[in-house]
Short mmCIF file of C-alpha atoms in Angstrom, two decimals:
data_model
loop_
_atom_site.label_atom_id
_atom_site.label_comp_id
_atom_site.label_asym_id
_atom_site.label_seq_id
_atom_site.Cartn_x
_atom_site.Cartn_y
_atom_site.Cartn_z
CA MET A 295 -30.14 6.97 0.59
CA GLU A 296 -31.73 3.89 2.07
CA ARG A 297 -33.05 2.97 -1.19
CA LEU A 298 -29.86 3.73 -3.16
CA PHE A 299 -27.46 1.49 -1.37
CA ASN A 300 -30.15 -0.96 -0.01
CA LEU A 301 -29.62 -0.40 3.46
CA GLN A 302 -33.14 -2.04 4.73
CA GLN A 303 -31.89 -5.15 2.50
CA LEU A 304 -28.32 -5.48 4.30
CA GLY A 305 -30.04 -5.05 7.77
CA THR A 306 -28.27 -1.26 8.33
CA ASN A 307 -29.27 2.04 8.60
CA VAL A 308 -27.78 5.58 7.67
CA ARG A 309 -26.55 6.31 11.46
CA THR A 310 -24.41 2.94 11.25
CA GLU A 311 -23.25 3.70 8.01
CA VAL A 312 -22.08 7.27 8.69
CA LEU A 313 -20.24 6.18 11.98
CA ALA A 314 -19.02 3.11 10.17
CA GLY A 315 -17.20 5.59 7.29
CA ILE A 316 -15.93 7.77 10.33
CA THR A 317 -14.23 4.45 11.59
CA THR A 318 -12.70 3.75 8.65
CA PHE A 319 -11.61 7.27 7.88
CA LEU A 320 -9.68 7.64 11.25
CA THR A 321 -7.90 4.26 10.76
CA MET A 322 -6.58 5.16 7.90
CA VAL A 323 -6.03 9.19 7.58
CA TYR A 324 -2.83 8.63 8.60
CA ILE A 325 -1.76 8.21 4.79
CA ILE A 326 -2.31 11.98 4.07
CA VAL A 327 0.76 12.56 5.82
CA VAL A 328 2.87 9.44 5.64
CA ASN A 329 2.66 9.16 1.59
CA PRO A 330 3.85 13.04 1.35
CA ALA A 331 6.68 12.17 3.77
CA ILE A 332 7.71 9.14 1.74
CA LEU A 333 7.43 10.44 -1.85
CA SER A 334 8.86 14.15 -1.04
CA ALA A 335 12.10 12.04 -0.32
CA ALA A 336 11.73 10.95 -3.98
CA GLY A 337 11.61 14.91 -4.93
CA VAL A 338 7.99 15.03 -5.39
CA PRO A 339 6.61 18.31 -3.97
CA PHE A 340 5.14 18.22 -0.47
CA ASP A 341 1.46 20.04 -1.52
CA GLN A 342 1.72 17.75 -4.93
CA VAL A 343 1.55 14.79 -3.29
CA PHE A 344 -0.83 15.67 -0.44
CA THR A 345 -3.54 16.93 -3.02
CA ALA A 346 -2.93 13.82 -5.13
CA THR A 347 -3.27 11.31 -2.26
CA ILE A 348 -6.47 12.91 -1.18
CA ILE A 349 -8.03 12.91 -4.76
CA SER A 350 -6.85 9.73 -5.91
CA ALA A 351 -8.19 8.05 -2.40
CA ALA A 352 -11.52 10.26 -2.94
CA VAL A 353 -11.91 9.06 -6.47
CA GLY A 354 -11.49 5.43 -5.79
CA THR A 355 -13.60 5.18 -2.62
CA LEU A 356 -16.43 7.42 -4.15
CA ILE A 357 -16.33 5.04 -7.46
CA MET A 358 -16.63 2.04 -4.95
CA ALA A 359 -19.25 3.68 -3.36
CA ILE A 360 -21.70 4.46 -6.14
CA PHE A 361 -20.84 1.46 -8.37
CA ALA A 362 -19.50 -1.53 -6.49
CA LYS A 363 -21.40 -0.47 -3.13
CA TYR A 364 -19.25 -2.09 -0.70
CA PRO A 365 -18.00 -0.46 2.52
CA ILE A 366 -14.22 -0.72 1.23
CA ALA A 367 -12.12 2.64 0.76
CA ILE A 368 -9.11 3.11 -1.94
CA ALA A 369 -5.86 4.89 -1.31
CA PRO A 370 -2.50 4.99 -2.35
CA GLY A 371 -0.47 1.96 -0.83
CA MET A 372 1.90 1.39 2.11
CA GLY A 373 4.90 -0.16 0.58
CA LEU A 374 4.45 0.79 -3.20
CA ASN A 375 5.21 4.30 -1.97
CA ALA A 376 8.41 3.50 -0.30
CA TYR A 377 9.27 1.01 -3.53
CA PHE A 378 8.53 4.40 -5.76
CA THR A 379 11.26 6.27 -3.62
CA SER A 380 13.73 3.67 -4.04
CA VAL A 381 13.40 3.28 -7.89
CA VAL A 382 13.91 7.17 -8.16
CA ALA A 383 16.97 6.56 -5.91
CA THR A 384 18.57 3.43 -7.43
CA GLN A 385 17.71 3.89 -10.89
CA GLY A 386 18.73 7.37 -11.27
CA VAL A 387 15.66 8.50 -12.76
CA SER A 388 12.97 11.47 -12.41
CA TYR A 389 9.96 10.94 -10.16
CA GLN A 390 8.06 12.08 -13.30
CA THR A 391 9.25 9.09 -15.20
CA VAL A 392 8.47 6.49 -12.44
CA LEU A 393 4.90 8.87 -12.25
CA GLY A 394 4.75 7.40 -15.79
CA ALA A 395 5.40 3.73 -14.46
CA VAL A 396 2.74 3.94 -12.08
CA PHE A 397 0.31 5.57 -15.10
CA LEU A 398 1.01 2.62 -17.18
CA ALA A 399 0.46 -0.08 -14.43
CA GLY A 400 -2.88 1.98 -13.66
CA LEU A 401 -3.99 1.55 -17.45
CA LEU A 402 -3.04 -2.03 -17.73
CA PHE A 403 -5.02 -3.01 -14.23
CA LEU A 404 -7.91 -1.25 -15.25
CA LEU A 405 -7.96 -3.61 -18.95
CA LEU A 406 -7.14 -6.37 -16.89
CA SER A 407 -10.08 -5.68 -14.60
CA PHE A 408 -12.59 -6.43 -17.32
CA THR A 409 -10.76 -9.27 -18.65
CA LYS A 410 -10.54 -13.18 -17.38
CA PHE A 411 -6.70 -12.82 -17.43
CA ARG A 412 -6.42 -11.05 -13.99
CA GLU A 413 -7.97 -14.27 -12.41
CA VAL A 414 -5.63 -16.69 -14.32
CA LEU A 415 -2.80 -14.39 -13.19
CA ILE A 416 -3.58 -14.48 -9.54
CA LYS A 417 -4.55 -18.28 -9.64
CA SER A 418 -1.18 -18.97 -11.40
CA ILE A 419 1.07 -17.43 -8.55
CA PRO A 420 1.94 -19.50 -5.74
CA ALA A 421 0.30 -18.66 -2.17
CA SER A 422 4.24 -18.86 -0.72
CA LEU A 423 5.16 -15.98 -3.29
CA LYS A 424 2.11 -14.23 -2.75
CA TYR A 425 2.66 -14.16 0.94
CA GLY A 426 6.39 -13.53 0.68
CA ILE A 427 5.81 -10.51 -1.14
CA THR A 428 3.70 -8.96 1.10
CA SER A 429 5.73 -10.00 3.97
CA GLY A 430 8.89 -8.65 2.23
CA ILE A 431 7.50 -5.33 1.90
CA GLY A 432 6.22 -4.68 5.29
CA LEU A 433 9.80 -5.50 6.49
CA PHE A 434 11.14 -3.22 3.86
CA ILE A 435 8.65 -0.54 5.07
CA ALA A 436 9.37 -1.29 8.73
CA PHE A 437 12.73 -1.06 7.83
CA ILE A 438 12.61 2.44 6.32
CA GLY A 439 10.45 3.59 9.33
CA LEU A 440 13.44 2.55 11.84
CA ARG A 441 15.73 4.34 9.80
CA MET A 442 13.54 7.66 9.63
CA SER A 443 13.49 7.55 13.34
CA GLY A 444 16.95 7.33 13.79
CA ILE A 445 16.39 3.84 15.58
CA ILE A 446 18.58 2.26 13.15
CA THR A 447 21.53 4.15 11.35
CA SER A 448 24.44 3.14 8.63
CA ASN A 449 27.48 1.92 9.83
CA PRO A 450 30.83 1.48 7.40
CA GLU A 451 31.61 -2.20 9.08
CA THR A 452 28.30 -3.77 9.81
CA PHE A 453 26.10 -1.69 7.59
CA VAL A 454 23.52 -0.91 10.03
CA THR A 455 23.61 -0.41 13.65
CA ILE A 456 21.73 1.26 16.64
CA GLY A 457 21.25 4.82 16.74
CA ASP A 458 21.81 7.33 19.51
CA LEU A 459 18.54 6.93 21.36
CA THR A 460 18.96 10.00 23.48
CA SER A 461 18.54 12.20 20.25
CA PRO A 462 15.33 14.11 20.63
CA VAL A 463 13.92 13.09 17.35
CA THR A 464 14.75 9.17 17.91
CA LEU A 465 13.33 9.65 21.49
CA LEU A 466 10.16 11.14 20.51
CA SER A 467 9.91 8.23 17.64
CA ILE A 468 10.04 5.86 20.67
CA ILE A 469 7.57 7.13 22.84
CA GLY A 470 5.79 7.61 19.66
CA LEU A 471 5.88 3.93 18.97
CA LEU A 472 5.11 2.70 22.64
CA VAL A 473 1.97 5.03 23.01
CA THR A 474 0.64 3.66 19.49
CA LEU A 475 1.29 -0.14 20.63
CA ILE A 476 -0.37 0.72 23.79
CA LEU A 477 -3.49 2.18 21.79
CA PHE A 478 -3.69 -0.91 19.64
CA ALA A 479 -3.20 -3.26 22.70
CA ARG A 480 -6.05 -1.88 24.09
CA LYS A 481 -8.02 -1.84 20.71
CA ILE A 482 -8.60 1.80 20.66
CA LYS A 483 -10.57 2.44 17.05
CA GLY A 484 -7.91 5.07 15.04
CA ALA A 485 -4.95 3.95 17.08
CA LEU A 486 -2.28 4.84 14.32
CA PHE A 487 -4.15 8.43 13.77
CA ILE A 488 -4.46 8.81 17.40
CA GLY A 489 -0.70 7.63 17.95
CA MET A 490 0.34 10.46 15.74
CA LEU A 491 -1.84 13.28 17.25
CA ILE A 492 -0.38 12.52 20.75
CA THR A 493 3.38 12.11 19.33
CA ALA A 494 2.62 15.48 17.41
CA VAL A 495 1.53 17.07 20.70
CA ILE A 496 4.53 15.83 22.65
CA GLY A 497 6.91 17.01 19.79
CA TYR A 498 5.36 20.35 20.07
CA PHE A 499 6.06 20.97 23.61
CA MET A 500 9.57 19.37 23.05
CA GLY A 501 10.07 22.15 20.59
CA LEU A 502 10.44 19.98 17.67
CA LEU A 503 7.25 20.64 15.85
CA GLU A 504 6.54 24.31 14.35
CA PHE A 505 3.01 25.11 12.97
CA ASN A 506 2.63 27.63 10.43
CA GLY A 507 -1.56 27.63 10.42
CA VAL A 508 -3.85 25.02 10.48
CA VAL A 509 -6.28 25.62 7.52
CA SER A 510 -6.33 26.90 4.09
CA ALA A 511 -7.31 26.70 0.74
CA PRO A 512 -6.49 23.28 -1.15
CA PRO A 513 -3.00 23.68 -2.42
CA ALA A 514 -2.22 24.18 -6.02
CA PHE A 515 -0.67 20.96 -8.10
CA VAL A 516 0.65 20.23 -11.17
CA PHE A 517 -1.84 17.76 -13.44
CA PHE A 518 -0.41 15.47 -15.67
CA ASP A 519 3.71 15.72 -14.17
CA ILE A 520 4.69 12.42 -15.85
CA ASP A 521 7.15 10.82 -18.06
CA VAL A 522 5.71 8.25 -19.81
CA ALA A 523 8.36 8.32 -22.69
CA GLY A 524 11.06 7.99 -20.11
CA VAL A 525 9.48 4.49 -18.99
CA PHE A 526 10.40 3.22 -22.23
CA THR A 527 13.81 5.53 -22.63
CA ASN A 528 15.03 3.76 -19.20
CA GLY A 529 13.51 0.44 -19.55
CA LEU A 530 11.08 0.36 -16.70
CA TYR A 531 9.47 -2.65 -17.54
CA THR A 532 9.93 -4.67 -14.38
CA VAL A 533 9.29 -1.29 -12.63
CA ILE A 534 5.79 -1.44 -14.02
CA PHE A 535 5.20 -5.16 -13.50
CA ALA A 536 5.99 -4.79 -10.05
CA PHE A 537 3.65 -2.13 -9.44
CA LEU A 538 1.32 -4.02 -11.45
CA LEU A 539 1.58 -7.45 -9.61
CA VAL A 540 1.87 -6.14 -6.11
CA THR A 541 -1.73 -3.92 -6.43
CA ILE A 542 -3.33 -6.65 -8.05
CA PHE A 543 -2.27 -9.15 -5.19
CA ASP A 544 -2.96 -6.55 -2.53
CA THR A 545 -6.28 -5.12 -3.48
CA THR A 546 -7.82 -8.62 -4.48
CA GLY A 547 -6.65 -10.35 -0.94
CA THR A 548 -8.15 -7.20 0.72
CA MET A 549 -11.16 -6.90 -0.94
CA ILE A 550 -11.95 -10.44 -0.61
CA GLY A 551 -10.67 -10.44 3.39
CA VAL A 552 -13.10 -7.23 3.93
CA ALA A 553 -15.98 -9.45 1.62
CA GLU A 554 -15.69 -12.40 3.80
CA GLN A 555 -15.60 -10.39 7.13
CA ALA A 556 -19.00 -8.46 5.96
CA GLY A 557 -20.35 -11.91 4.93
CA PHE A 558 -20.61 -10.63 1.09
CA MET A 559 -18.91 -13.57 -0.38
CA LYS A 560 -21.36 -15.93 -2.12
CA ASN A 561 -20.23 -19.52 -2.80
CA GLY A 562 -16.38 -18.30 -3.03
CA GLU A 563 -17.60 -15.43 -5.41
CA PHE A 564 -17.28 -11.77 -5.00
CA PRO A 565 -20.37 -10.16 -6.65
CA ARG A 566 -19.58 -7.06 -8.34
CA ALA A 567 -15.74 -7.66 -8.46
CA LYS A 568 -15.03 -5.90 -11.82
CA SER A 569 -16.70 -2.70 -10.43
CA ALA A 570 -14.58 -2.87 -7.57
CA LEU A 571 -11.25 -3.74 -8.97
CA ALA A 572 -11.97 -0.58 -11.72
CA ALA A 573 -12.19 1.79 -8.75
CA ASP A 574 -8.76 0.78 -7.61
CA ALA A 575 -7.32 0.78 -11.19
CA VAL A 576 -8.86 4.42 -12.11
CA ALA A 577 -7.43 5.64 -8.58
CA THR A 578 -4.14 4.87 -9.47
CA THR A 579 -4.57 5.87 -12.84
CA VAL A 580 -5.80 9.62 -11.87
CA GLY A 581 -3.40 9.42 -8.94
CA ALA A 582 -0.23 9.14 -10.96
CA THR A 583 -1.20 11.75 -13.52
CA MET A 584 -1.24 14.26 -10.35
CA GLY A 585 1.87 12.76 -8.29
CA THR A 586 1.35 9.32 -6.05
CA SER A 587 2.12 6.03 -6.25
CA PRO A 588 -0.23 3.37 -7.06
CA SER A 589 -3.63 3.01 -4.94
CA THR A 590 -5.00 -0.11 -3.30
CA ALA A 591 -7.96 -1.19 -1.08
CA TYR A 592 -7.41 -0.63 2.79
CA ILE A 593 -7.41 -3.41 4.97
CA GLU A 594 -8.23 -0.82 7.59
CA SER A 595 -12.11 -1.04 5.92
CA THR A 596 -12.52 -3.77 8.40
CA SER A 597 -12.35 -1.38 10.96
CA GLY A 598 -15.57 0.25 9.38
CA VAL A 599 -17.29 -3.24 8.88
CA ALA A 600 -16.82 -4.26 12.50
CA ALA A 601 -18.69 -0.96 13.34
CA GLY A 602 -21.47 -2.06 11.45
CA GLY A 603 -20.74 -0.79 7.87
CA ARG A 604 -22.30 -2.94 5.05
CA SER A 605 -22.97 -0.40 2.16
CA GLY A 606 -21.39 1.80 -0.05
CA LEU A 607 -22.73 4.56 2.09
CA THR A 608 -19.79 3.59 4.44
CA ALA A 609 -17.64 4.47 1.59
CA LEU A 610 -19.21 7.51 0.37
CA VAL A 611 -18.55 8.89 4.02
CA VAL A 612 -14.75 8.17 3.79
CA GLY A 613 -14.37 9.67 0.36
CA LEU A 614 -15.96 12.83 1.40
CA LEU A 615 -13.95 13.01 4.36
CA PHE A 616 -11.10 12.68 2.10
CA LEU A 617 -12.31 15.70 0.21
CA LEU A 618 -12.79 17.62 3.40
CA SER A 619 -9.25 16.74 4.37
CA LEU A 620 -8.01 19.09 1.28
CA PHE A 621 -8.39 22.12 3.52
CA PHE A 622 -6.10 21.07 6.18
CA SER A 623 -2.59 20.99 3.97
CA PRO A 624 -0.69 23.44 6.70
CA LEU A 625 -1.31 20.99 9.37
CA MET A 626 -0.26 18.11 7.60
CA ALA A 627 3.03 19.74 6.20
CA ALA A 628 3.88 20.52 9.76
CA ILE A 629 3.05 17.00 10.71
CA SER A 630 5.20 15.23 7.80
CA SER A 631 8.17 17.47 8.26
CA LEU A 632 8.69 15.40 11.86
CA SER A 633 9.85 11.72 11.09
CA ALA A 634 9.14 10.83 14.59
CA ILE A 635 5.18 11.04 13.92
CA THR A 636 5.33 9.21 10.97
CA ALA A 637 7.78 6.58 11.45
CA PRO A 638 5.99 4.86 14.36
CA VAL A 639 3.07 4.13 11.58
CA LEU A 640 5.70 2.50 9.25
CA ILE A 641 6.92 0.03 11.85
CA ILE A 642 3.69 -1.08 12.85
CA VAL A 643 2.00 -1.28 9.80
CA GLY A 644 4.92 -3.46 8.65
CA CYS A 645 4.21 -5.62 11.54
CA PHE A 646 0.59 -6.31 10.33
CA MET A 647 1.86 -7.41 6.89
CA MET A 648 3.83 -10.08 8.31
CA GLU A 649 0.68 -12.18 9.16
CA GLY A 650 0.64 -14.38 5.90
CA LEU A 651 3.84 -15.73 7.20
CA ALA A 652 1.91 -18.08 9.06
CA LYS A 653 0.67 -19.80 5.75
CA VAL A 654 3.65 -20.48 4.67
CA LYS A 655 4.42 -23.99 4.32
CA TRP A 656 7.62 -23.65 6.22
CA LYS A 657 8.20 -27.85 6.26
CA GLU A 658 8.11 -27.83 2.18
CA PHE A 659 11.66 -26.64 1.23
CA ASP A 660 10.41 -25.72 -2.29
CA GLU A 661 7.65 -23.69 -0.85
CA ALA A 662 9.88 -22.02 2.15
CA PHE A 663 12.71 -20.53 0.51
CA PRO A 664 10.93 -18.55 -2.38
CA ALA A 665 8.87 -17.11 0.03
CA PHE A 666 12.08 -16.71 2.40
CA ILE A 667 14.48 -15.21 -0.32
CA ILE A 668 11.79 -12.76 -1.17
CA ILE A 669 11.76 -11.70 2.39
CA LEU A 670 15.25 -11.32 2.61
CA THR A 671 16.10 -9.55 -0.28
CA MET A 672 13.26 -6.84 -0.47
CA PRO A 673 14.51 -4.96 2.59
CA LEU A 674 18.41 -5.47 1.87
CA THR A 675 18.29 -4.43 -1.46
CA ALA A 676 15.46 -1.43 -1.16
CA SER A 677 14.09 -2.89 -4.32
CA ILE A 678 10.50 -4.88 -4.44
CA ALA A 679 11.04 -5.69 -7.59
CA THR A 680 14.56 -7.61 -7.03
CA GLY A 681 12.68 -9.15 -4.06
CA MET A 682 10.02 -10.50 -6.52
CA ALA A 683 12.64 -11.50 -9.06
CA MET A 684 14.67 -13.88 -6.57
CA GLY A 685 11.09 -15.76 -5.76
CA PHE A 686 9.94 -16.16 -8.94
CA ILE A 687 13.13 -17.14 -10.48
CA THR A 688 13.79 -20.05 -7.52
CA TYR A 689 10.21 -21.26 -7.08
CA PRO A 690 10.23 -22.89 -10.75
CA ILE A 691 13.71 -24.21 -10.19
CA LEU A 692 12.95 -25.72 -6.96
CA LYS A 693 10.00 -27.30 -7.92
CA LEU A 694 11.40 -28.61 -11.24
CA VAL A 695 14.46 -30.56 -9.19
CA SER A 696 12.04 -31.96 -6.86
CA GLY A 697 10.18 -34.03 -9.51
CA LYS A 698 7.19 -31.19 -9.01
CA GLY A 699 7.58 -29.13 -12.13
CA LYS A 700 4.17 -30.04 -13.41
CA GLU A 701 2.77 -28.35 -10.23
CA VAL A 702 4.08 -24.91 -11.47
CA HIS A 703 1.63 -22.71 -13.88
CA PRO A 704 3.11 -22.04 -17.50
CA LEU A 705 3.25 -18.30 -16.62
CA ILE A 706 5.52 -18.81 -13.86
CA TYR A 707 8.20 -20.19 -16.29
CA LEU A 708 7.80 -17.39 -18.24
CA PHE A 709 8.19 -14.54 -15.32
CA ALA A 710 11.18 -16.34 -14.00
CA VAL A 711 12.96 -16.32 -17.64
CA ILE A 712 11.93 -12.38 -17.83
CA PHE A 713 13.18 -11.90 -14.53
CA ALA A 714 16.41 -13.91 -14.86
CA ILE A 715 17.16 -11.76 -18.19
CA GLN A 716 16.48 -8.68 -16.21
CA MET A 717 18.45 -9.54 -13.15
CA ALA A 718 21.51 -10.53 -15.77
CA PHE A 719 21.39 -7.55 -18.29
CA PHE A 720 19.08 -4.89 -16.49
CA PRO A 721 19.89 -4.99 -12.55
CA ALA A 722 18.54 -2.43 -10.13
CA HIS A 723 21.60 -0.23 -8.83
#
């Protein structure tokens, strides 16, 4: 192991790497409960999403471990799973068709991972739009968490209003949220996962949670349950683009952030970037064939780096622990059936995704408004693609009328035209 992962050269050892891997796993294991809870609302069978989530996470993380040799974990991304569900609800298409869009986005990402176009694409998109997209997704999933918990409910006059806070599920959600917030404030490692466990225990004694077993054989699943042809029949091109663009931004940003923290960046360059990005692309493609939304690098990997993880051995441990969790599907199914357990996670993760707002140039209107309109419209239209469209259309227009048209990359003008046509003739309802 030491020779395979160059542990001595990296100033680490097997014990440190294993502990770092366990730490990373505990901080992100919530996804194997939250992802099925969200995607099952789109009609995807729980067992199928559960298995697909774990397999895609294991495949991506193990590729990262063996080929890229970074302590970075891969799993289906938060936000994109909520977008997946919203596409099924608003476009009137089957989940198999949306899985087809994810599959195509994964293939495109895989191809782009080995070309310079990926770098050109990332550099062409202004920072304000990137931060706006990430923050908009954060608000979107936090809003979903508030709805799932019952803290917010529908109202015909005001659209939304405060819910019945005395309802057992809502009360448990609030307790779970407070417990998890306290754990984070105390900087407890694995706070999200521990918070979910505590909430589940309280829910059990409140009579809201029933278990039909803990351990079982891995659940059966349907392989390649996707409809690629339906993507073209229903014209879901902007959906593919949204999946692709958000995955590229999210993954690249996260990987660079973890690499900087671990000291891997050299003269602004990210060594073995192609292998690292390929790990995510393969995970997305494999996950789509089994039944889950796009995968991404997890910022929770920084917890493993903070614990001393510096090599692919950390990721190897994470991947193996994901595979081990396949045998606990009854436990996970019970937990996901109670929204009060997963809702606090969505709300808190939404908060994490707002960090980039501090970097938006709010005093420059042509930078601030496109970010603002993205953040505003994503949760209110329940569509990540619509929010992105608003930003990509308004940004070049404001730059042009401000006399700064030459600052905008030609690709952004192209995207603006594409999004304008899509909004005018193929709007999401």
